[in-house]
Short mmCIF file of C-alpha atoms and ligand atoms in Angstrom, two decimals:
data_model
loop_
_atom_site.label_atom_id
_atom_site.label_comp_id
_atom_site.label_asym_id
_atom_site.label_seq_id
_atom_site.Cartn_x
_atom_site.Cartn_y
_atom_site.Cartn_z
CA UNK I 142 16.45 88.67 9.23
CA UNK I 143 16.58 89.77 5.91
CA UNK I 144 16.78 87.67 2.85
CA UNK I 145 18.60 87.85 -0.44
CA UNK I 146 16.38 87.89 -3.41
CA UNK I 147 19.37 87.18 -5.33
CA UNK I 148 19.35 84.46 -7.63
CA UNK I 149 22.42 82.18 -7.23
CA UNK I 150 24.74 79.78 -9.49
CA UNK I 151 22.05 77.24 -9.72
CA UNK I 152 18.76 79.15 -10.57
CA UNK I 153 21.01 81.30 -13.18
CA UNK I 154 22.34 77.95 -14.90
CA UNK I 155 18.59 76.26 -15.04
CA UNK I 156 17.67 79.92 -16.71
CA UNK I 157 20.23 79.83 -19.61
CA UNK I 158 19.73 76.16 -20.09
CA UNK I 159 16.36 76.70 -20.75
CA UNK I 160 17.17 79.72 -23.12
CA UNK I 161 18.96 77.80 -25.13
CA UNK I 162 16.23 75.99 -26.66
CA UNK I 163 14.10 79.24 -26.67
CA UNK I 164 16.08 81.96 -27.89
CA UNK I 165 19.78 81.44 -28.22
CA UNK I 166 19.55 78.73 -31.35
CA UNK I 167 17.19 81.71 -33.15
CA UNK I 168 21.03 83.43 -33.09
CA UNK I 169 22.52 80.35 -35.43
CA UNK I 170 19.06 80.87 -37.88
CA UNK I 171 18.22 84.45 -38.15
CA UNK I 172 21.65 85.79 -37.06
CA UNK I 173 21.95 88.28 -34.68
CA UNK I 174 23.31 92.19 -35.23
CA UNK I 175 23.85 92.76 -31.56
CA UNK I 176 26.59 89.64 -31.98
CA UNK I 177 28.10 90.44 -35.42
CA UNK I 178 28.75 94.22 -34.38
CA UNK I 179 30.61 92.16 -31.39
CA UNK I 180 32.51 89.98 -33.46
CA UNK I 181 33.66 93.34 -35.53
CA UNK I 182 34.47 95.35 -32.75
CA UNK I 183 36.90 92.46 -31.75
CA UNK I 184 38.50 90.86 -34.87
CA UNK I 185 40.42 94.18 -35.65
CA UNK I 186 42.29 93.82 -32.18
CA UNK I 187 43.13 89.90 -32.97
CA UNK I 188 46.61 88.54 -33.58
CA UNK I 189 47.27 84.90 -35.09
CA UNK I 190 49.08 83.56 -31.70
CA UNK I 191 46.84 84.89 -29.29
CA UNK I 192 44.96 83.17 -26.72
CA UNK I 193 41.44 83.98 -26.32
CA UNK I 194 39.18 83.74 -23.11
CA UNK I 195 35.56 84.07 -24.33
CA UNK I 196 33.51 84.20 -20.09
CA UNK I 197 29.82 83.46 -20.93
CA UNK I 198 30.36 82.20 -24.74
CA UNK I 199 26.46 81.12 -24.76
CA UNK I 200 26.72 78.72 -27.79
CA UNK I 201 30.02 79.66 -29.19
CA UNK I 202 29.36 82.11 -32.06
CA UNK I 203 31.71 84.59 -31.36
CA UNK I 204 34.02 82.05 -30.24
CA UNK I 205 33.94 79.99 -33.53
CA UNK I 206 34.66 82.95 -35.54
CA UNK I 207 37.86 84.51 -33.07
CA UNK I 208 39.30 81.32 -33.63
CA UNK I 209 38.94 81.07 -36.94
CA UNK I 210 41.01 84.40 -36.80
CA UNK I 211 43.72 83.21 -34.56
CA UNK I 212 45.05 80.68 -36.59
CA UNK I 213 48.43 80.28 -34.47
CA UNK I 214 46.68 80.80 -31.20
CA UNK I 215 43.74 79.51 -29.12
CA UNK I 216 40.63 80.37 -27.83
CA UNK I 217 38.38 78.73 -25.18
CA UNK I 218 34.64 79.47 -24.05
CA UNK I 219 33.39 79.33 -21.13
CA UNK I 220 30.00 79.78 -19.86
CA UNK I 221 27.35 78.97 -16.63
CA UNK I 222 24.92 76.39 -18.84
CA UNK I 223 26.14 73.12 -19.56
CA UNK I 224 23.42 73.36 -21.99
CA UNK I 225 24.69 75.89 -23.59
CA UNK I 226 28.38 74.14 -24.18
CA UNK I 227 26.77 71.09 -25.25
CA UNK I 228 25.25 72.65 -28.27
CA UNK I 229 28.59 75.24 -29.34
CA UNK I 230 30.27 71.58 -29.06
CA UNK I 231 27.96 69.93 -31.66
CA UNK I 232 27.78 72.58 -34.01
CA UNK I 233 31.06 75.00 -34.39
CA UNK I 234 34.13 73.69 -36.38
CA UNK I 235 37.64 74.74 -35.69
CA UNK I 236 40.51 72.83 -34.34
CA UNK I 237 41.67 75.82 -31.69
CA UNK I 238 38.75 75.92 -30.07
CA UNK I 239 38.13 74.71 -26.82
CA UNK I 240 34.79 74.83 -24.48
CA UNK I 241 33.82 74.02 -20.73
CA UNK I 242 31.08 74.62 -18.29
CA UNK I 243 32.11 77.04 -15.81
CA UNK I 244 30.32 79.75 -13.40
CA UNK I 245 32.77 82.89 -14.28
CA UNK I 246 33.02 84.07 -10.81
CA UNK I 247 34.37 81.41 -8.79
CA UNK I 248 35.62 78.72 -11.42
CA UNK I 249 38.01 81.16 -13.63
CA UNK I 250 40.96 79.43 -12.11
CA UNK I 251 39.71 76.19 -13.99
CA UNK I 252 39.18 78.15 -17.49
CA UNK I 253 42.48 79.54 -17.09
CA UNK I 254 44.16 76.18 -16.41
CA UNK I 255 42.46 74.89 -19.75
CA UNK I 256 43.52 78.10 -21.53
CA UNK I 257 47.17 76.77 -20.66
CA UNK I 258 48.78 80.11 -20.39
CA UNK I 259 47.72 83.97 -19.78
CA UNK I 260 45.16 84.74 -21.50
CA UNK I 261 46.27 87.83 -24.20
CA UNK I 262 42.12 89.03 -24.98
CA UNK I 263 39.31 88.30 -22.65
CA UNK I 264 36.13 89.08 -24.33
CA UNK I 265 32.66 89.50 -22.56
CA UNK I 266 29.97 89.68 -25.31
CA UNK I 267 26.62 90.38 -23.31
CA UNK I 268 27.82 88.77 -20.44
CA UNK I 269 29.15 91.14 -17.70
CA UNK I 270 25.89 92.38 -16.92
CA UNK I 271 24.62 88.99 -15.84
CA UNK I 272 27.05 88.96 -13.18
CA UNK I 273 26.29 89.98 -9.64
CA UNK I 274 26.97 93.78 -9.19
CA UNK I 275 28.60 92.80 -5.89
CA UNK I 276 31.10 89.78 -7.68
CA UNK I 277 31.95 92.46 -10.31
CA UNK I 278 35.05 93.92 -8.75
CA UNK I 279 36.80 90.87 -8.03
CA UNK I 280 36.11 89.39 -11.22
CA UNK I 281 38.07 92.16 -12.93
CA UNK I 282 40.39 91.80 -10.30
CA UNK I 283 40.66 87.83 -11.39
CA UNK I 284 40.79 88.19 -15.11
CA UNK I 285 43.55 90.65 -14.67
CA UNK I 286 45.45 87.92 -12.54
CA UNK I 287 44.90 85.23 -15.51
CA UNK I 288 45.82 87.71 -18.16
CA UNK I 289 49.38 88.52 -19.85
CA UNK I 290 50.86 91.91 -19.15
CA UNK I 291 49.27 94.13 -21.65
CA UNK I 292 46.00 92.15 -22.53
CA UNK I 293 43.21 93.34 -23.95
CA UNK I 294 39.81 92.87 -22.19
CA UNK I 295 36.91 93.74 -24.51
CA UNK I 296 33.12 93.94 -22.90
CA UNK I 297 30.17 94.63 -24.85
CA UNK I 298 26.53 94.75 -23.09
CA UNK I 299 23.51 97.05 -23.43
CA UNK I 300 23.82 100.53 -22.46
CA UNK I 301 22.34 101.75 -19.20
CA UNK I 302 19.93 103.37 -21.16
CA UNK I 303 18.76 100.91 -23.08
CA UNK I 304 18.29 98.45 -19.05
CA UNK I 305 16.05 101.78 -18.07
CA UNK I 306 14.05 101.53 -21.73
CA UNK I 307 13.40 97.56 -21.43
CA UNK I 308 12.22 98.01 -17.72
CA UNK I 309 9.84 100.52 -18.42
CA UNK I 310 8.39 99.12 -21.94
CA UNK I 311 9.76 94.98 -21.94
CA UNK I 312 10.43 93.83 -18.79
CA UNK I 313 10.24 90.53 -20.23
CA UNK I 314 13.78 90.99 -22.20
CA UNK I 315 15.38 91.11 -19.06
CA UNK I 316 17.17 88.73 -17.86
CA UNK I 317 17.76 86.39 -14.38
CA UNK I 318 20.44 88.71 -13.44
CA UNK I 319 20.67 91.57 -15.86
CA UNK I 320 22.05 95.05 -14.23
CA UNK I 321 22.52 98.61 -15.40
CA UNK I 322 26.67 99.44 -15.98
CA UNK I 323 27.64 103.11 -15.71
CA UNK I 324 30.42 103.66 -17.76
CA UNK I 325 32.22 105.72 -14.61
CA UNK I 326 31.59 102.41 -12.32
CA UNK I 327 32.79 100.31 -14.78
CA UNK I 328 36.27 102.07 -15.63
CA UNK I 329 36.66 102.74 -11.87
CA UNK I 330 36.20 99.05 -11.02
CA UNK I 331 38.73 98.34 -13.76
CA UNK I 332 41.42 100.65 -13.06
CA UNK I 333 41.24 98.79 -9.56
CA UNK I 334 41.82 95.83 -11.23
CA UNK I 335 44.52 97.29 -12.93
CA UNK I 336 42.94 98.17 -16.90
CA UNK I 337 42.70 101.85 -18.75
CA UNK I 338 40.15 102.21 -20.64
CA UNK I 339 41.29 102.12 -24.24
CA UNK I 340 38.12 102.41 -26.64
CA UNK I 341 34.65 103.47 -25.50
CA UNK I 342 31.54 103.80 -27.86
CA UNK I 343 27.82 104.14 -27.89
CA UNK I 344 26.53 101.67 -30.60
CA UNK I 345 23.07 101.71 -32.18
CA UNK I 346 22.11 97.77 -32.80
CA UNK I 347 17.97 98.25 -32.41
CA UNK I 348 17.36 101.81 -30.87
CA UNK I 349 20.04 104.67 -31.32
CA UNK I 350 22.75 104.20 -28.09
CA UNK I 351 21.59 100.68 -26.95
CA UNK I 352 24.92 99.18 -26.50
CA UNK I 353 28.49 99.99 -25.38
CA UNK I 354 31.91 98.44 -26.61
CA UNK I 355 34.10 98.77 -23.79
CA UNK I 356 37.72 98.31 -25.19
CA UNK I 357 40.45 98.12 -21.47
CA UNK I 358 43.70 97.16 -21.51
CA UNK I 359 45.79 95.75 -18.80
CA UNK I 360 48.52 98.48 -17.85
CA UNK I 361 47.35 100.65 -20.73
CA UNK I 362 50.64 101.27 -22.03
CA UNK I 363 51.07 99.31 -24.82
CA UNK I 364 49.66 101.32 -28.04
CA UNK I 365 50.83 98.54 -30.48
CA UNK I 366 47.43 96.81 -30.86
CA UNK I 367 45.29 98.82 -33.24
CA UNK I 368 41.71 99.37 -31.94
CA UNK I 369 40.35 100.36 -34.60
CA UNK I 370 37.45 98.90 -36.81
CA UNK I 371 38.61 98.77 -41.30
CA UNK I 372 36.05 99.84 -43.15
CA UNK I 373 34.90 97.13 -45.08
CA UNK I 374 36.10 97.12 -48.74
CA UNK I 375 33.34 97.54 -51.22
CA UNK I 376 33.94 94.01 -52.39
CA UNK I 377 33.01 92.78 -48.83
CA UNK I 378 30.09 95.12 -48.83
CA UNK I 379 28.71 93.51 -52.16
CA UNK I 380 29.36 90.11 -50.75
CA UNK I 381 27.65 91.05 -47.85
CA UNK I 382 24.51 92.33 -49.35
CA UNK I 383 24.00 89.34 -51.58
CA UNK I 384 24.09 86.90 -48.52
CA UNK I 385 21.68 88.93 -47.21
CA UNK I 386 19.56 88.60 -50.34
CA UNK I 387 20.42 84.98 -50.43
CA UNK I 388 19.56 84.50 -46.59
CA UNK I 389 16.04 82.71 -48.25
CA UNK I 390 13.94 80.15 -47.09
CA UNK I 391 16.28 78.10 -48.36
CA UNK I 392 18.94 78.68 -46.22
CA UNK I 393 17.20 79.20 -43.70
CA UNK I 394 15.35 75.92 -43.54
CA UNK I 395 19.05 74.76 -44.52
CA UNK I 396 19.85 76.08 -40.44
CA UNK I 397 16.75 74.79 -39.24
CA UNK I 398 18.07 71.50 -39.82
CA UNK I 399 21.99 71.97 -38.62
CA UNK I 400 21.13 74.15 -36.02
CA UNK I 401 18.15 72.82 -34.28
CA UNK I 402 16.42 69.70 -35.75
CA UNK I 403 19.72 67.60 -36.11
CA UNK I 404 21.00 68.78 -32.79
CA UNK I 405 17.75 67.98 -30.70
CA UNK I 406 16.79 65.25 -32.47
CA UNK I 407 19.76 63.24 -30.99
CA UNK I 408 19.44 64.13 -27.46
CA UNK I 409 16.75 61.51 -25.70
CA UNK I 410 16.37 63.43 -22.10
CA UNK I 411 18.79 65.82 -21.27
CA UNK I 412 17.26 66.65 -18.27
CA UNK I 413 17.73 62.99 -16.69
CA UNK I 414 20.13 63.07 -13.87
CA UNK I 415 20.52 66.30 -12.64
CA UNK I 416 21.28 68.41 -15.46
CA UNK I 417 23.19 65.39 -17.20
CA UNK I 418 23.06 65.76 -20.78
CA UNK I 419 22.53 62.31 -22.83
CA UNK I 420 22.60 61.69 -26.37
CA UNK I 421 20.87 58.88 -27.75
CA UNK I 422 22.91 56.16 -29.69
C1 SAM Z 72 23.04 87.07 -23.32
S1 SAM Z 72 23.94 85.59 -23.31
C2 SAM Z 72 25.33 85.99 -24.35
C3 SAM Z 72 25.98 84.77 -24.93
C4 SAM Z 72 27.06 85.04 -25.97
N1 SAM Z 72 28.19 85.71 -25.40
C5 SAM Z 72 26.46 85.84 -27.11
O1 SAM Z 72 26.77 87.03 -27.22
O2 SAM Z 72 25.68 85.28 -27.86
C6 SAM Z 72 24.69 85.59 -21.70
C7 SAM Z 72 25.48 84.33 -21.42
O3 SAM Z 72 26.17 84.49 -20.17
C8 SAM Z 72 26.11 83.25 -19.49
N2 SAM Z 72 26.25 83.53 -18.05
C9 SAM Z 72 25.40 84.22 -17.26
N3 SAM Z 72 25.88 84.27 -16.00
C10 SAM Z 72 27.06 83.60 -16.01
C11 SAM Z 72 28.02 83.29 -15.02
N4 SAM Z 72 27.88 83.72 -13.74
N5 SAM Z 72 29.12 82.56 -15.36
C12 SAM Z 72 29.27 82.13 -16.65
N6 SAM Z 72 28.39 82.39 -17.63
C13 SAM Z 72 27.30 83.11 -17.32
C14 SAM Z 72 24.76 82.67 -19.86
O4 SAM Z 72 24.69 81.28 -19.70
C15 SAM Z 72 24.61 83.11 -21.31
O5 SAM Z 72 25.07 82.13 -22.20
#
């Protein structure tokens, strides 16, 4: 009998939990380009009222900043490490945000009931590719059924070429479940599930082409959201470029402290009980 090599919920949610500490707080410190050209590509499409369903938030930094944008509206994260949530619950600020532990694939019915309402965006940032290839079908089918008529659903992840590049020369940057998405798969699965595509482009974070912004929309005849990205004004240019002068040791030892040293320092053994996280008192 043949057996699946597959990893499943449980070896996928002791991988990101253990990421966290690793790699995902380095995000909060050093920033991250792959993550702002994210949060770009999305803002643009935002309006204040709308309610936001960010599947596999990690620690809430593109959350934190959608909601900052959707002042009249909501947004909740979701995402397979209760590790994860635990930390974007200590350290984002914004009263319309919401966060919970959930596997995407079979506990969307849960985020959705904690959204309160259809969800008008759906945003995967670096996420879709971690679920399983087979799943992938019927979760588009799903966050179509938990999404308002003409919703948005916005997916970024790293280009098929990019997968082929980091098996060949960094193996190691892969992830516990991290597949190659054809563009042509990917739209076909989603006009199943009832999206057009509405925006597609190559983006050059690291390497020229090494991720795709995947803009769909749910029937795919509403034109009224623009799609988009401004080009920033030269005043938010020159802001821009002196933060990134001012990003200095400073600062950064500044986010050492928020980010990492205050947030760990108050946990005593989060790996007591089964996953249970603890603070100490
Ligand atoms: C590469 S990280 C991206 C996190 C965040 N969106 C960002 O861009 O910083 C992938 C995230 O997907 C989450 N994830 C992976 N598989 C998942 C699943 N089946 N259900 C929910 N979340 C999942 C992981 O815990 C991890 O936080």
């Amino acid at each position: 009998m043949a057996v699946s090599t597959q990893p499943g919920p449980d070896d996928v949610r002791a991988y990101y939990d253990e990421f966290l500490r690793y790699r995902m707080t380095s995000n909060r410190i050093d920033g991250n380009p792959r993550i702002e050209a994210a949060i770009s590509r999305i803002l643009p499409l935002l309006r204040d009222t709308d309610r936001v369903l960010d599947v596999g938030c990690g620690i809430g930094i593109v959350s934190e900043r959608l909601a900052r944008r959707v002042t009249a509206g909501k947004v909740h994260g979701i995402d397979i490490s209760p590790m994860n949530i635990w930390y974007a619950e200590r350290t984002t600020r914004a009263g319309n945000l919401s966060f919970a532990s959930h596997e995407a694939v079979n506990e969307l019915d849960a985020a959705s009931m904690e959204l309160g309402g259809p969800a008008d965006v759906v945003v995967l940032v670096d996420s879709i590719e971690h679920i399983p290839e087979a799943d992938r079908p019927g979760f588009l089918r799903m966050l179509r059924g938990i999404s308002s008529d003409s919703a948005l659903l916005v997916i970024t992840y790293p280009s098929p070429q990019y997968q082929r590049y980091l098996r060949e020369n960094n193996p190691g940057e892969l992830q516990v479940i991290d597949n190659s998405i054809e563009l042509a798969t990917l739209v076909e699965e989603a006009a199943s599930a009832g999206y057009l595509l509405r925006h597609y482009s190559l983006e050059c974070i690291w390497r020229p082409g090494d991720y795709c912004h995947v803009i769909l929309q749910a029937g795919g005849s509403d034109c009224s959201r623009p799609l988009s990205q401004k080009r920033k004004s030269m005043a938010v240019r020159a802001v821009m470029k002196a933060e990134s002068v001012l990003l200095s040791r400073i600062i950064r030892r500044y986010r050492q402290w928020r980010y990492v040293d205050r947030v760990f320092r108050r946990i005593r053994d989060h790996r007591s009980g089964e996953g249970r996280i603890t603070d100490a008192s």
